[in-house]
Tab-separated table of C-alpha atoms in Angstrom:
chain	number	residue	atom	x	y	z
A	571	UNK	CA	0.000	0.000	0.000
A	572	UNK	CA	1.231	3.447	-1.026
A	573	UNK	CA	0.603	6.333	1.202
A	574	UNK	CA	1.397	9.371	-0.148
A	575	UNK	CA	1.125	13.184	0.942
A	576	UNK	CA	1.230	16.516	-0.729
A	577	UNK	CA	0.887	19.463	0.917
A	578	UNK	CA	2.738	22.931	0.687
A	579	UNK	CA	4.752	24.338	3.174
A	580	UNK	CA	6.649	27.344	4.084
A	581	UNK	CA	10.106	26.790	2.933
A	582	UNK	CA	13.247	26.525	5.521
A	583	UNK	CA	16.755	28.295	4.815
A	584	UNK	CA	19.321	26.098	3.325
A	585	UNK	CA	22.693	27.584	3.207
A	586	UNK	CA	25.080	26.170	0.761
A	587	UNK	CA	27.722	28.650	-0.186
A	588	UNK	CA	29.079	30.963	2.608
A	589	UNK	CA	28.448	34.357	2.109
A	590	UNK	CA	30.220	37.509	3.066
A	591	UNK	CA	29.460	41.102	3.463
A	592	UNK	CA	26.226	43.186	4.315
A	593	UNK	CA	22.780	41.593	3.728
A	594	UNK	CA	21.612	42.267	0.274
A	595	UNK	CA	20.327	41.215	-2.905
A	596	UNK	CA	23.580	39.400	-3.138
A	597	UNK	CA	23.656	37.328	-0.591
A	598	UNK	CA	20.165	35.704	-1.170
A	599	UNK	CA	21.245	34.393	-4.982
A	600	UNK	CA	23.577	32.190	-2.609
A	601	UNK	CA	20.337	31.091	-0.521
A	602	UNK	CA	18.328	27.974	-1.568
A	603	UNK	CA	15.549	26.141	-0.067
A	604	UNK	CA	14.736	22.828	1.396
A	605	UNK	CA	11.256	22.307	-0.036
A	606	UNK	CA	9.082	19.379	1.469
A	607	UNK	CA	7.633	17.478	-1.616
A	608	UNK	CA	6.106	13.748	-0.205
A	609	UNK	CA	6.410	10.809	1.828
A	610	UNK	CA	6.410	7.325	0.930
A	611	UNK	CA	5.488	4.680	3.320
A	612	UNK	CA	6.978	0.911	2.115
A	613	UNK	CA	4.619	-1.833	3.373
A	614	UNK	CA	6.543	-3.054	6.605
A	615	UNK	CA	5.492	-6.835	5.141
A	616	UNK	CA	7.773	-5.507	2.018
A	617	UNK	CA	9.930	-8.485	1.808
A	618	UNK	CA	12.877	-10.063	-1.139
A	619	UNK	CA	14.692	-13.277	-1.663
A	620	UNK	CA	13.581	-14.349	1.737
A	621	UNK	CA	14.806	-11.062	3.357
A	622	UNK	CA	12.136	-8.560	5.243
A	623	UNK	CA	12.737	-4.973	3.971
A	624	UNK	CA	13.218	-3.222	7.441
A	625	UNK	CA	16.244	-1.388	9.481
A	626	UNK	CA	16.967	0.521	6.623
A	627	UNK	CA	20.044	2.836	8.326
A	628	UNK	CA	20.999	4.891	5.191
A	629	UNK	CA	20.648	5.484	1.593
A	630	UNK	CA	22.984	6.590	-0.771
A	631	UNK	CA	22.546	6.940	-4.558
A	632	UNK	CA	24.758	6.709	-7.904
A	633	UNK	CA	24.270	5.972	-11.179
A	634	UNK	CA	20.836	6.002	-11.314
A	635	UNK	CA	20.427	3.409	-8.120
A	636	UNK	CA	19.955	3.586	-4.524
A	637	UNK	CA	21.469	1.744	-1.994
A	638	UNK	CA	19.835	0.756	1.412
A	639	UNK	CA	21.774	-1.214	4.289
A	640	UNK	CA	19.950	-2.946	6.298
A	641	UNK	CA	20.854	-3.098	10.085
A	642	UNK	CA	19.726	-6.866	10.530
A	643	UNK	CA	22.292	-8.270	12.998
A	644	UNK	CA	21.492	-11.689	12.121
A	645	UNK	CA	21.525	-11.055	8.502
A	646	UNK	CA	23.644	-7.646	7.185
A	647	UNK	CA	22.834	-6.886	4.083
A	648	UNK	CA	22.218	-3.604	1.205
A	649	UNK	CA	19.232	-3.531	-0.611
A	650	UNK	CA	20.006	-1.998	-4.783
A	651	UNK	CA	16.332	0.497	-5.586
A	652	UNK	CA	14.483	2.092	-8.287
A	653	UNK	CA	12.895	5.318	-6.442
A	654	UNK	CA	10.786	7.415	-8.925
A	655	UNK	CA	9.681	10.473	-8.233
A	656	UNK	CA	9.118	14.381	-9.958
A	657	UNK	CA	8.440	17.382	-8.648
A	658	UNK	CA	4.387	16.542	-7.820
A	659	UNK	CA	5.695	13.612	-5.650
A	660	UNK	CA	6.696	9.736	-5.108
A	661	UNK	CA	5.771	7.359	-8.045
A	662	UNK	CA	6.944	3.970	-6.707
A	663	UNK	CA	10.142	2.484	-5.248
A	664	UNK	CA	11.267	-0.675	-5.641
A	665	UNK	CA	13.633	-2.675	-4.021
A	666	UNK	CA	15.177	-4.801	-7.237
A	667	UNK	CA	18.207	-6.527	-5.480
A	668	UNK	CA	19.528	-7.401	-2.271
A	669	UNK	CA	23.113	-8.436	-1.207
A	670	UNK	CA	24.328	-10.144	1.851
A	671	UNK	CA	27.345	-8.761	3.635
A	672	UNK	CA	30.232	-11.174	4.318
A	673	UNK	CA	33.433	-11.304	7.276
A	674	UNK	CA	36.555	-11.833	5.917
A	675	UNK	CA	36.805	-15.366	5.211
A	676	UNK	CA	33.858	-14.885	3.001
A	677	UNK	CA	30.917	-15.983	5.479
A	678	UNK	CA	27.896	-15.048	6.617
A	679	UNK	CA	28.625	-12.909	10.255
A	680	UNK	CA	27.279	-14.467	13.162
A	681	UNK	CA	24.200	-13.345	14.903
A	682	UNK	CA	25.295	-9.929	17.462
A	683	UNK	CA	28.814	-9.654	16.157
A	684	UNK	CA	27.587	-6.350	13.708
A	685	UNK	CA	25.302	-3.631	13.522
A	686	UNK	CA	25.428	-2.537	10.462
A	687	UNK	CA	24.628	1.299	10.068
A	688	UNK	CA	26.402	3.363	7.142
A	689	UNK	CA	26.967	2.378	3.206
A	690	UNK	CA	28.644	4.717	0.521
A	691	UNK	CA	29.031	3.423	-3.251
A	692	UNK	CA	32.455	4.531	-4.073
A	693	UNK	CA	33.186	3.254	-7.402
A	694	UNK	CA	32.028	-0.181	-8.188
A	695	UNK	CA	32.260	-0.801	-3.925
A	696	UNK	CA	31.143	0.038	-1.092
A	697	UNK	CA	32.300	1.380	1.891
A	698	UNK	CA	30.313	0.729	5.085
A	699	UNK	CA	30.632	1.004	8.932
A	700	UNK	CA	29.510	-1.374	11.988
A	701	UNK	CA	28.457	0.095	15.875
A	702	UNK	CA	29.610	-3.671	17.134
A	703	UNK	CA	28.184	-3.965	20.278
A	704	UNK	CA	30.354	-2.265	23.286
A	705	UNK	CA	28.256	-4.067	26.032
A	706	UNK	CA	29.299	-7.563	24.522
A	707	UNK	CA	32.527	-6.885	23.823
A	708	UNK	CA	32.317	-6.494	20.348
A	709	UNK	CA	34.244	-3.542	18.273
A	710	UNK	CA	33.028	-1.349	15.972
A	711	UNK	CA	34.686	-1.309	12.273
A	712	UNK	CA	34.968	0.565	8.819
A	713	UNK	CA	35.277	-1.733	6.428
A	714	UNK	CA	35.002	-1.591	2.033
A	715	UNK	CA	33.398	-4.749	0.190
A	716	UNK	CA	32.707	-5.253	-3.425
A	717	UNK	CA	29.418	-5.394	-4.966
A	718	UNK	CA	29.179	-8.708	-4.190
A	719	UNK	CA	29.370	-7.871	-0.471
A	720	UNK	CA	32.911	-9.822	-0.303
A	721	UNK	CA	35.482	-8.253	1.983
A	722	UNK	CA	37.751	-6.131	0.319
A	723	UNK	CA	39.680	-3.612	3.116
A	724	UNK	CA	39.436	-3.232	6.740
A	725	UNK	CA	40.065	-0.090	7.951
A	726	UNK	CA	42.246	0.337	10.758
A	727	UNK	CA	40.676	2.121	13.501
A	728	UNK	CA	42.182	4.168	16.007
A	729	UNK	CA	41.932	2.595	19.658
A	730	UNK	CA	40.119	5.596	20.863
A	731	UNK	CA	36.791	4.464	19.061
A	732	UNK	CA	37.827	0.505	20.323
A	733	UNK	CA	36.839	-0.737	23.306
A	734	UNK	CA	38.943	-0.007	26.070
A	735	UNK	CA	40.240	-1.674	29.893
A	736	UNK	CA	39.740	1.347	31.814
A	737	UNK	CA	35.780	1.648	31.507
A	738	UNK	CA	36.108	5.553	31.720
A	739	UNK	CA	37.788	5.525	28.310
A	740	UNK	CA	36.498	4.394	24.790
A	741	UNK	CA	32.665	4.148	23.037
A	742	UNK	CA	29.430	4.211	23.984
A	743	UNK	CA	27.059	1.353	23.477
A	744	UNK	CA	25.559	1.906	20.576
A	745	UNK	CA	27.124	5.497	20.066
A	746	UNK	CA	29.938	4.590	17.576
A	747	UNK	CA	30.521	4.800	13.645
A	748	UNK	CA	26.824	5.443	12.637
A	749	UNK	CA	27.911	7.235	9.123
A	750	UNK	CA	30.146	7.854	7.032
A	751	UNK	CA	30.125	9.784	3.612
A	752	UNK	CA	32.709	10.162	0.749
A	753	UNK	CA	34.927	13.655	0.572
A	754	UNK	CA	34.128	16.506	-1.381
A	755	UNK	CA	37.934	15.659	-3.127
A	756	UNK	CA	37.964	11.970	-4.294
A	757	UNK	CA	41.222	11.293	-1.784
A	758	UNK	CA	38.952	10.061	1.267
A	759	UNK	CA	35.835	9.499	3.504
A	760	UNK	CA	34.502	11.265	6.650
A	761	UNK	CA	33.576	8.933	9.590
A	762	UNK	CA	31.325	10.137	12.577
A	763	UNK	CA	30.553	9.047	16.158
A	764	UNK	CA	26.768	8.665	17.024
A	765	UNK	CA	27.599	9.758	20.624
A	766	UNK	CA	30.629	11.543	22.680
A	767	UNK	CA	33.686	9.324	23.485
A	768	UNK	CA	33.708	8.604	27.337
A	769	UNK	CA	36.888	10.535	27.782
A	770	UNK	CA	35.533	13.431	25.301
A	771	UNK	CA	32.271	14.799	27.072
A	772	UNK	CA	28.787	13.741	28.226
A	773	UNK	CA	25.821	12.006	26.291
A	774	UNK	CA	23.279	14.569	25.583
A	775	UNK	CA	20.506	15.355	28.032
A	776	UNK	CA	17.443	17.692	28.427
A	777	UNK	CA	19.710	20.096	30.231
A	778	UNK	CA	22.547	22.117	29.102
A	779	UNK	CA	25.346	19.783	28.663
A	780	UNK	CA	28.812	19.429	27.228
A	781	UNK	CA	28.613	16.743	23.916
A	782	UNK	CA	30.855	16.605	21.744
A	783	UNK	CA	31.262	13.941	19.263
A	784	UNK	CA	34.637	13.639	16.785
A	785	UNK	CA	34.487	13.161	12.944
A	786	UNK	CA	37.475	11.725	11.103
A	787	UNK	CA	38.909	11.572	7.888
A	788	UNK	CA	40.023	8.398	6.698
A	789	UNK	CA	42.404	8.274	3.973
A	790	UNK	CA	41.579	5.680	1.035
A	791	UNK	CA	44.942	5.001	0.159
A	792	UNK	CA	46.496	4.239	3.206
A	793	UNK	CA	43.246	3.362	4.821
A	794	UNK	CA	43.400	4.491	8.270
A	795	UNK	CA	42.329	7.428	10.094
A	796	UNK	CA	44.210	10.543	9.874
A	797	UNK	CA	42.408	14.198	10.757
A	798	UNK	CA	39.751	14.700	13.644
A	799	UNK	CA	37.496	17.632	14.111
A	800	UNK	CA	34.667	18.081	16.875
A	801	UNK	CA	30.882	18.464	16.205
A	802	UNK	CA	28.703	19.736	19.533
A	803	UNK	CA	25.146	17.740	19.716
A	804	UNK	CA	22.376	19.695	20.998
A	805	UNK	CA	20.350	18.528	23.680
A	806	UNK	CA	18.090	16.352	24.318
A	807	UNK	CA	14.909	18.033	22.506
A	808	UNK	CA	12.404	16.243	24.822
A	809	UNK	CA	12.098	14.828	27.947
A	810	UNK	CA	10.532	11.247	28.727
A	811	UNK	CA	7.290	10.902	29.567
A	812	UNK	CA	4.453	8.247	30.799
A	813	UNK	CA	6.495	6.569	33.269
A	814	UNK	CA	9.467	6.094	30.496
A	815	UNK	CA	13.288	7.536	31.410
A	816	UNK	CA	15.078	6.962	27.993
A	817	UNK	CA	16.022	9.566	25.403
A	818	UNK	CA	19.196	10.250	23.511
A	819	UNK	CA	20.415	12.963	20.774
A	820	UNK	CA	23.118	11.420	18.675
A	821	UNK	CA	24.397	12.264	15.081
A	822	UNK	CA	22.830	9.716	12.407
A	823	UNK	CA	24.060	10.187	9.099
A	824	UNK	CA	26.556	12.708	7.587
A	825	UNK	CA	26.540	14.303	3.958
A	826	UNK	CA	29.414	15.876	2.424
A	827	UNK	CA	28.623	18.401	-0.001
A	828	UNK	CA	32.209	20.871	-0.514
A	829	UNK	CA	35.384	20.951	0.764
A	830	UNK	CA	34.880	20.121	5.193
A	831	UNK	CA	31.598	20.999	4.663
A	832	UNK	CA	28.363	18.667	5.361
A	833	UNK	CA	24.927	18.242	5.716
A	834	UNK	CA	24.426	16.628	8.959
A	835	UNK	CA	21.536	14.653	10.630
A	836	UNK	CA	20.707	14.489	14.358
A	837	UNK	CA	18.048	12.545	15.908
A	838	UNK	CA	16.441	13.140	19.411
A	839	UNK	CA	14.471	10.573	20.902
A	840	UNK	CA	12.082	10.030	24.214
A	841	UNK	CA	10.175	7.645	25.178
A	842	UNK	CA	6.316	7.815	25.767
A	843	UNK	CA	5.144	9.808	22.874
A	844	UNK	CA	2.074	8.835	20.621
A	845	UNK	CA	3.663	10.460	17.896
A	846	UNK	CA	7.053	8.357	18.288
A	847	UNK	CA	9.565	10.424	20.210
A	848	UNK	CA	11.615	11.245	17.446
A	849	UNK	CA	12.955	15.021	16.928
A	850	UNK	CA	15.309	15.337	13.389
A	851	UNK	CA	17.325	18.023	12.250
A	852	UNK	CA	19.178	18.980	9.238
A	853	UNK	CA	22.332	21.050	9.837
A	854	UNK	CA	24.510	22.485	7.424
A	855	UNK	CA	28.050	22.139	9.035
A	856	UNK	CA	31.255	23.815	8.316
A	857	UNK	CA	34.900	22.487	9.188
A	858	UNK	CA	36.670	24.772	7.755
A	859	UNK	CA	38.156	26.015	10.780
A	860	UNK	CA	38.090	23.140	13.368
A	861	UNK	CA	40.755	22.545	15.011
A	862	UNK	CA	42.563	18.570	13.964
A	863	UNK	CA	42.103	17.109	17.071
A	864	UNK	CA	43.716	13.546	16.417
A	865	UNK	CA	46.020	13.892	19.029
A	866	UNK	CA	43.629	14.731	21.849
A	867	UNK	CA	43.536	11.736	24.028
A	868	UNK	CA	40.620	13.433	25.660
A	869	UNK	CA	38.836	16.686	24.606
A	870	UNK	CA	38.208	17.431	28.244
A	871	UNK	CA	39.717	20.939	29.583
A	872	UNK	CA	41.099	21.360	25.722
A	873	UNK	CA	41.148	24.262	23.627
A	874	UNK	CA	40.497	24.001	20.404
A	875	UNK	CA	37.843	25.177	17.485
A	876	UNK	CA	34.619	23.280	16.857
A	877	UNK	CA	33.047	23.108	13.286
A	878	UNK	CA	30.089	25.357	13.334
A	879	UNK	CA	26.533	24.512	12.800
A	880	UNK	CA	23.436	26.292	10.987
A	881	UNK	CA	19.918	24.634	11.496
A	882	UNK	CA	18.256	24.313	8.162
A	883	UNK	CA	15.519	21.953	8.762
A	884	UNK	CA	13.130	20.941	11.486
A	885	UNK	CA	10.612	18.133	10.527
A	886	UNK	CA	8.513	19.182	13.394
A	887	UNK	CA	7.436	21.625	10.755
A	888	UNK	CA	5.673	18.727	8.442
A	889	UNK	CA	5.154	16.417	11.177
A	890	UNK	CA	1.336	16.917	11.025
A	891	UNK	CA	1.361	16.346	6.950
A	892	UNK	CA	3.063	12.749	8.182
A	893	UNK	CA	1.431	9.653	8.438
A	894	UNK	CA	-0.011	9.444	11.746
A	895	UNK	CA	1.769	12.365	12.312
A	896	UNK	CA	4.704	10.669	13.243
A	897	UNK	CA	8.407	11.551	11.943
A	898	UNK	CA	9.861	8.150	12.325
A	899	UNK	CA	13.491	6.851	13.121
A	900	UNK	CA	15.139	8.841	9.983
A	901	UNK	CA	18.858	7.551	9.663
A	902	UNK	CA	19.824	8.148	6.302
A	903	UNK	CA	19.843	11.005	3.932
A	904	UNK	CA	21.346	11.197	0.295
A	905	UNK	CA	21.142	13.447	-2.516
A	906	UNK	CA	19.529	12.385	-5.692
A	907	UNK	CA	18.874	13.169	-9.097
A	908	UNK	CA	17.559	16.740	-10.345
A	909	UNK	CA	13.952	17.412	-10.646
A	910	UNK	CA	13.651	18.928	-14.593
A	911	UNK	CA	13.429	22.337	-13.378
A	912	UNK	CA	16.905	21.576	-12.342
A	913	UNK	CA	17.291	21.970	-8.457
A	914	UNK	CA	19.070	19.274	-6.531
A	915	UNK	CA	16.640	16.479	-5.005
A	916	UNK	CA	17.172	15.138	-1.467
A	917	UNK	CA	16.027	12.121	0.400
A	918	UNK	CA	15.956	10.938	3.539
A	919	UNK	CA	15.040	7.212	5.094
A	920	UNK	CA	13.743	6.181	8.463
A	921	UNK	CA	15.215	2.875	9.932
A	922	UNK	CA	11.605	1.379	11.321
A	923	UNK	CA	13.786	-1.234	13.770
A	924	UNK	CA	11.687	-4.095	12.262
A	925	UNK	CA	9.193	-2.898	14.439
A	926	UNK	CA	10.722	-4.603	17.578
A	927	UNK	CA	9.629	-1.970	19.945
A	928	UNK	CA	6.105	-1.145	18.629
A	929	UNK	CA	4.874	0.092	15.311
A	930	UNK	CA	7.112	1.663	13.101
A	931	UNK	CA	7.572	3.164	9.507
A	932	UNK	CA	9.665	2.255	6.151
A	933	UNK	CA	9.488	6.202	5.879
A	934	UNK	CA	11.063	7.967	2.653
A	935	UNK	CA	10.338	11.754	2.626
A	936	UNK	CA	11.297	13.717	-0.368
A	937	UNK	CA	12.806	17.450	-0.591
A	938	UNK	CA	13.752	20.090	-3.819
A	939	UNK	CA	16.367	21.497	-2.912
A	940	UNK	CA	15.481	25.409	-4.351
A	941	UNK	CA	17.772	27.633	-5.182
């Protein structure tokens, strides 16, 4: 079943070139909008070659496809789609392949020993990162495979992001390598923590706190890690409610667009909320002047220069044009094809958990990017 919705709605400030000087005429050729066009809502029963569509943790498209992972942890895997779409709307998407992940020695990976979050197509492979699971004892990793799903590179991580002795130091459960997206330049990829480090700051709460997360380059030739530059999360955006304690704020997925600059989505969550909990937020983020902090064991009582943030996007501000009015899990966001009046379309995906922890939505929600 398709549900799709149109509506209009006031436009929200998307900053894409920097812009000096007084505010004029100018300065608002260099100002485009982030239009809301539709959402598409895939049948949670959607299901292929035995696989259930569901957990769908990013999107990323090239050449004319998409590409899904899926954050099964009994069964990793990337799902190849046909989205169509125009300028009035969703046509149809369909999921036309599917390809299982394998470990190095070709095999399928064993149930808990991934969670599967990120994928970027970088020339005939893929590049694609794994949380692990901290409270088992299982690391995270950044790791390329063809387009077969057979291992190709491992990464080599930096032990900050591994888990470590002293239980002060290291990742957060489920707070690690939740995206990743290529470089502006062809020479690289950009890697980002979910949550804070334990040594680096706090996880986010309703009150003012002190969360920063790092973001690091990785260099494709060599293929380790190499610069490091801080992002600050933004509170919790609401509290629990209904006898539930549990929210977060974390960074989801990461977009690079120009030279250290990104498009970067966080996602709030709280418990107890008809509408699903979920808060989500575009920023447009620029590096430019971060400080490298690779060499920061810890980024507590440190000086240095965080990349600066500019909101461009609430979805609070379609939430009632949503089904149920709910903005879902949203985890992924890529850009796509040009609509034929020429702007830039963008598209974001909601991982729906398999619906594990009540009902959720294979959401797709579509944006013009106006300039």
């Amino acid at each position: 079943m398709r549900i799709v919705v149109k509506l209009l709605f006031a436009c929200t400030a998307l900053i894409i070139t920097s812009c000096a000087g007084k505010k004029d005429s100018k300065k608002a050729e260099n100002t485009i909008n982030l239009r809301f066009v539709d959402e598409y809502i895939l049948p949670a029963e959607s299901a292929l070659n035995n696989t259930k569509v569901g957990g769908l943790s990013s999107i990323d498209y090239a050449n004319g496809s998409y590409y899904l992972i899926s954050d099964d942890t009994e069964s990793p895997r990337f799902y190849e789609a046909e989205i169509s779409f125009d300028l009035n709307g969703f046509d149809s998407i369909f999921m036309k392949s599917v390809t299982l992940l394998k470990d190095k020695n070709g095999l399928g990976f064993s149930e808990g020993s991934i969670d599967s979050e990120s994928l970027r197509y970088d020339n005939g492979s893929f590049i694609w990162t794994s949380e692990g699971n901290i409270n088992n004892g299982v690391n995270p990793f950044v790791r390329i495979s063809d387009s077969n799903g057979k291992f190709v590179k491992e990464i080599e991580i930096r032990d900050r992001f591994l888990i470590h002795a002293d239980p002060k130091f290291g990742p957060r459960h489920n707070g690690v390598f939740e995206s990743i997206t290529l470089s502006h330049h062809p020479k690289g990829y950009w890697a980002a923590m979910e949550l804070p480090l334990k040594q680096d700051g706090d996880e986010p709460t309703v009150d003012e706190t002190d969360s920063p997360v790092r973001i690091a380059f990785i260099n494709k030739e060599t293929g380790s890690f190499e610069k490091e530059i801080v992002y600050e999360l933004d509170n919790v955006a609401r509290q629990a409610k209904n006898g539930h304690s549990f929210e977060l704020n974390g960074v989801v997925e990461i977009l690079g667009y120009d030279t250290n600059k990104f498009l970067v989505l966080e996602r709030s969550y709280a418990m107890g909320y008809k509408d699903g909990g979920n808060t989500v937020k575009i920023y447009d983020v620029d590096a430019s002047n971060a400080t490298d902090v690779s060499n920061f064991v810890s980024l507590k009582d440190r000086n240095y220069s965080k990349a600066t943030k500019k909101l461009l996007y609430n979805f609070d501000t379609i939430r009632n044009g949503l089904t149920n009015g709910v903005v879902d899990n949203i985890e992924g966001i890529t850009f796509g094809p040009s609509f034929e009046n020429g702007n830039r379309s963008l598209i974001v995906v909601a991982d729906n958990n398999f619906n594990l922890y009540g009902s959720q939505l294979n959401q797709f929600i579509l944006f013009e990017i106006e300039k």
